[in-house]
Amino acid sequence: MSKHVHTEKCSAMLGDLSEYIDGSLHAEICAQIEEHMKTCDNCRVVVNTLRKTVELYEHCSDDVELPGEVKERLFAKLELKDFLIKADTSK
Amino acid sequence: MSEKEDSGFLVALQSGDRQAFAKLVEDTSTQIYRTARQILGDEQDAEDVLQETYMKALKALPTFEGRSSISTWLHRIAVNEALMMIRKRKTPMVSVDDNMPFDSDEESSGMEIVDFCCLPEKELLTSESRQFMDQAIQRLPETLKTVFVLRDLEGLSIQETVDVMQITENNVKTRLLRARLRLRQELAGYYAEKVEKEKSK
């Protein structure tokens, strides 16, 4: 493990990283970031791990389901029990 | 946001059609529960927020003006409820600088450089690491956590997140960047040992 010793160029890049990994950054600035990453291993690691962090969280977020009993209580509270579509609970 | 908001559906909702409301709850409740669960980190609190969100929505539907989608509107109610609950139960973890312009020097100081992308998926997503990821979200200040949950976990667009949070686009982007960088830093620290082991194989 090492700590990032950053230069002015690294600092300038950091504020744009979110939009860079989202693909919403202006092409010209993207090109500058890519050029910088060719010679700065630390920044390349930061960009790749930042992207990976978002991917991992996106992946895990799908795992949170609405439990069947929570849904039942919600429909009961809202007096919508007649409209409740029960999920397959055989799993 | 998948529900089709044709004007007929909206009219039915606003005129108190129970079946239309049940469809709205059916289509959106998983997302609303997930959002509350991730902001609050507690299942019981999330259920309370879920119920309160739809109770409030039911009352307020006749005055819904359609300036955002219904789903965004529901998220706004849920986020407000969740934040109110946090404020009631403890001292808020809002750092004073959350709305300050991004300071790259400050954010990059002490940044961990651990290339954990090289780890196999099964190492990255063990149940222990998922638990760590959940805890890392809970360690974020509410202002950062809420934006991260809406944008990256719930997949709302920047504009939808702006509409839910009622803050500027710049603030959303800055908070999102800070949240992502802090979580990246947490994961880099967490995976460091596994990366070392992987390298020595």
PDB file of C-alpha atoms in Angstrom, chain A residues 1-4 6 11-12 14-19 21-22 42 44-46 48-50 52-54 56-67 70-71 73-75 77-80 83 85, chain B residues 18-19 21-22 25-26 29-30 33-34 38 47 50-51 54-55 102 104-105 108 110-117 121 124-125 130 133 136-137 148 151-153 173 177 180-181 183-184 187 192 196:
ATOM      1  CA  MET A   1       0.000   0.000   0.000  1.00  0.00           C
ATOM      2  CA  SER A   2       1.274   3.482  -0.726  1.00  0.00           C
ATOM      3  CA  LYS A   3      -0.002   6.993  -0.255  1.00  0.00           C
ATOM      4  CA  HIS A   4      -0.700   9.236  -3.184  1.00  0.00           C
ATOM      5  CA  HIS A   6       0.001  14.270  -5.895  1.00  0.00           C
ATOM      6  CA  SER A  11      -5.169  17.764  -8.152  1.00  0.00           C
ATOM      7  CA  ALA A  12      -6.657  19.406 -11.207  1.00  0.00           C
ATOM      8  CA  LEU A  14      -9.560  14.965  -9.080  1.00  0.00           C
ATOM      9  CA  GLY A  15     -12.525  17.332  -9.228  1.00  0.00           C
ATOM     10  CA  ASP A  16     -13.574  15.927 -12.613  1.00  0.00           C
ATOM     11  CA  LEU A  17     -13.292  12.226 -11.820  1.00  0.00           C
ATOM     12  CA  SER A  18     -16.928  11.565 -10.991  1.00  0.00           C
ATOM     13  CA  GLU A  19     -18.111  12.949 -14.300  1.00  0.00           C
ATOM     14  CA  ILE A  21     -16.270   7.752 -14.858  1.00  0.00           C
ATOM     15  CA  ASP A  22     -19.926   8.567 -15.625  1.00  0.00           C
ATOM     16  CA  ASN A  42      -1.256   6.581  -8.939  1.00  0.00           C
ATOM     17  CA  ARG A  44      -4.678   5.526 -12.965  1.00  0.00           C
ATOM     18  CA  VAL A  45      -5.213   3.391  -9.860  1.00  0.00           C
ATOM     19  CA  VAL A  46      -7.424   6.052  -8.274  1.00  0.00           C
ATOM     20  CA  ASN A  48      -9.891   2.540 -11.834  1.00  0.00           C
ATOM     21  CA  THR A  49     -10.667   1.879  -8.183  1.00  0.00           C
ATOM     22  CA  LEU A  50     -13.145   4.754  -8.083  1.00  0.00           C
ATOM     23  CA  LYS A  52     -14.773  -0.223  -9.403  1.00  0.00           C
ATOM     24  CA  THR A  53     -16.166   1.182  -6.140  1.00  0.00           C
ATOM     25  CA  VAL A  54     -19.244   2.508  -7.941  1.00  0.00           C
ATOM     26  CA  LEU A  56     -19.442  -2.855  -6.673  1.00  0.00           C
ATOM     27  CA  TYR A  57     -22.037  -0.734  -4.924  1.00  0.00           C
ATOM     28  CA  GLU A  58     -24.340  -0.780  -7.948  1.00  0.00           C
ATOM     29  CA  HIS A  59     -24.025  -4.559  -8.037  1.00  0.00           C
ATOM     30  CA  CYS A  60     -24.866  -4.951  -4.343  1.00  0.00           C
ATOM     31  CA  SER A  61     -27.775  -2.502  -4.369  1.00  0.00           C
ATOM     32  CA  ASP A  62     -29.880  -4.925  -6.418  1.00  0.00           C
ATOM     33  CA  ASP A  63     -29.696  -7.418  -3.553  1.00  0.00           C
ATOM     34  CA  VAL A  64     -31.897  -5.365  -1.239  1.00  0.00           C
ATOM     35  CA  GLU A  65     -35.432  -6.676  -1.703  1.00  0.00           C
ATOM     36  CA  LEU A  66     -38.669  -5.568  -0.131  1.00  0.00           C
ATOM     37  CA  PRO A  67     -39.436  -8.424   2.296  1.00  0.00           C
ATOM     38  CA  VAL A  70     -43.052  -5.681   5.007  1.00  0.00           C
ATOM     39  CA  LYS A  71     -45.028  -5.398   1.789  1.00  0.00           C
ATOM     40  CA  ARG A  73     -47.956  -4.700   6.353  1.00  0.00           C
ATOM     41  CA  LEU A  74     -47.632  -1.737   3.970  1.00  0.00           C
ATOM     42  CA  PHE A  75     -50.677  -2.801   1.961  1.00  0.00           C
ATOM     43  CA  LYS A  77     -51.676   0.018   6.555  1.00  0.00           C
ATOM     44  CA  LEU A  78     -52.859   1.616   3.313  1.00  0.00           C
ATOM     45  CA  GLU A  79     -56.030  -0.491   3.315  1.00  0.00           C
ATOM     46  CA  LEU A  80     -55.024  -1.979  -0.017  1.00  0.00           C
ATOM     47  CA  PHE A  83     -54.945  -5.450  -4.324  1.00  0.00           C
ATOM     48  CA  ILE A  85     -49.999  -9.262  -5.410  1.00  0.00           C
TER      49      ILE A  85
ATOM     50  CA  ARG B  18     -57.623   2.595  -5.057  1.00  0.00           C
ATOM     51  CA  GLN B  19     -56.517   0.219  -7.787  1.00  0.00           C
ATOM     52  CA  PHE B  21     -52.785   3.692  -5.992  1.00  0.00           C
ATOM     53  CA  ALA B  22     -52.151  -0.012  -5.350  1.00  0.00           C
ATOM     54  CA  VAL B  25     -47.283   1.166  -4.472  1.00  0.00           C
ATOM     55  CA  GLU B  26     -46.615  -2.158  -6.203  1.00  0.00           C
ATOM     56  CA  SER B  29     -42.276   0.349  -3.007  1.00  0.00           C
ATOM     57  CA  THR B  30     -39.137  -1.770  -3.484  1.00  0.00           C
ATOM     58  CA  TYR B  33     -37.809   0.785   0.830  1.00  0.00           C
ATOM     59  CA  ARG B  34     -34.277   0.284  -0.521  1.00  0.00           C
ATOM     60  CA  GLN B  38     -29.677   2.463   2.749  1.00  0.00           C
ATOM     61  CA  GLU B  47     -40.302   0.150   7.131  1.00  0.00           C
ATOM     62  CA  LEU B  50     -41.897   3.357   3.780  1.00  0.00           C
ATOM     63  CA  GLN B  51     -45.328   3.417   5.412  1.00  0.00           C
ATOM     64  CA  TYR B  54     -47.204   6.354   1.129  1.00  0.00           C
ATOM     65  CA  MET B  55     -49.501   7.695   3.855  1.00  0.00           C
ATOM     66  CA  PHE B 102     -14.464  20.770  -3.911  1.00  0.00           C
ATOM     67  CA  SER B 104      -8.780  18.642  -4.462  1.00  0.00           C
ATOM     68  CA  ASP B 105      -5.727  19.167  -2.248  1.00  0.00           C
ATOM     69  CA  SER B 108      -6.344  13.858  -2.081  1.00  0.00           C
ATOM     70  CA  GLY B 110      -3.483  10.639   2.413  1.00  0.00           C
ATOM     71  CA  MET B 111      -5.223   8.926  -0.471  1.00  0.00           C
ATOM     72  CA  GLU B 112      -4.711   5.151  -0.414  1.00  0.00           C
ATOM     73  CA  ILE B 113      -3.232   3.722  -3.605  1.00  0.00           C
ATOM     74  CA  VAL B 114      -4.292   0.092  -3.622  1.00  0.00           C
ATOM     75  CA  ASP B 115      -5.236  -1.418  -6.954  1.00  0.00           C
ATOM     76  CA  PHE B 116      -8.039  -3.656  -5.732  1.00  0.00           C
ATOM     77  CA  CYS B 117      -9.495  -3.931  -9.239  1.00  0.00           C
ATOM     78  CA  GLU B 121     -14.941 -10.988  -8.055  1.00  0.00           C
ATOM     79  CA  LEU B 124     -14.443  -8.499  -3.784  1.00  0.00           C
ATOM     80  CA  LEU B 125     -17.956  -9.627  -3.003  1.00  0.00           C
ATOM     81  CA  ARG B 130     -20.617  -6.627   1.522  1.00  0.00           C
ATOM     82  CA  MET B 133     -19.500  -1.840   2.201  1.00  0.00           C
ATOM     83  CA  ALA B 136     -18.918   2.280   5.002  1.00  0.00           C
ATOM     84  CA  ILE B 137     -22.087   3.888   3.607  1.00  0.00           C
ATOM     85  CA  PHE B 148     -24.813   8.568  -3.207  1.00  0.00           C
ATOM     86  CA  ARG B 151     -27.572   8.434  -7.706  1.00  0.00           C
ATOM     87  CA  ASP B 152     -25.430   5.298  -7.507  1.00  0.00           C
ATOM     88  CA  LEU B 153     -27.610   2.785  -5.682  1.00  0.00           C
ATOM     89  CA  LYS B 173     -22.094  16.646  -8.206  1.00  0.00           C
ATOM     90  CA  LEU B 177     -17.741  13.012  -5.877  1.00  0.00           C
ATOM     91  CA  ARG B 180     -17.479   8.197  -4.011  1.00  0.00           C
ATOM     92  CA  LEU B 181     -13.939   9.214  -3.065  1.00  0.00           C
ATOM     93  CA  LEU B 183     -16.002   5.054  -0.161  1.00  0.00           C
ATOM     94  CA  ARG B 184     -13.139   4.324  -2.546  1.00  0.00           C
ATOM     95  CA  LEU B 187     -12.513   0.040   0.227  1.00  0.00           C
ATOM     96  CA  ALA B 192      -5.237  -3.771   0.960  1.00  0.00           C
ATOM     97  CA  GLU B 196      -1.016  -8.131  -0.813  1.00  0.00           C
TER      98      GLU B 196
END
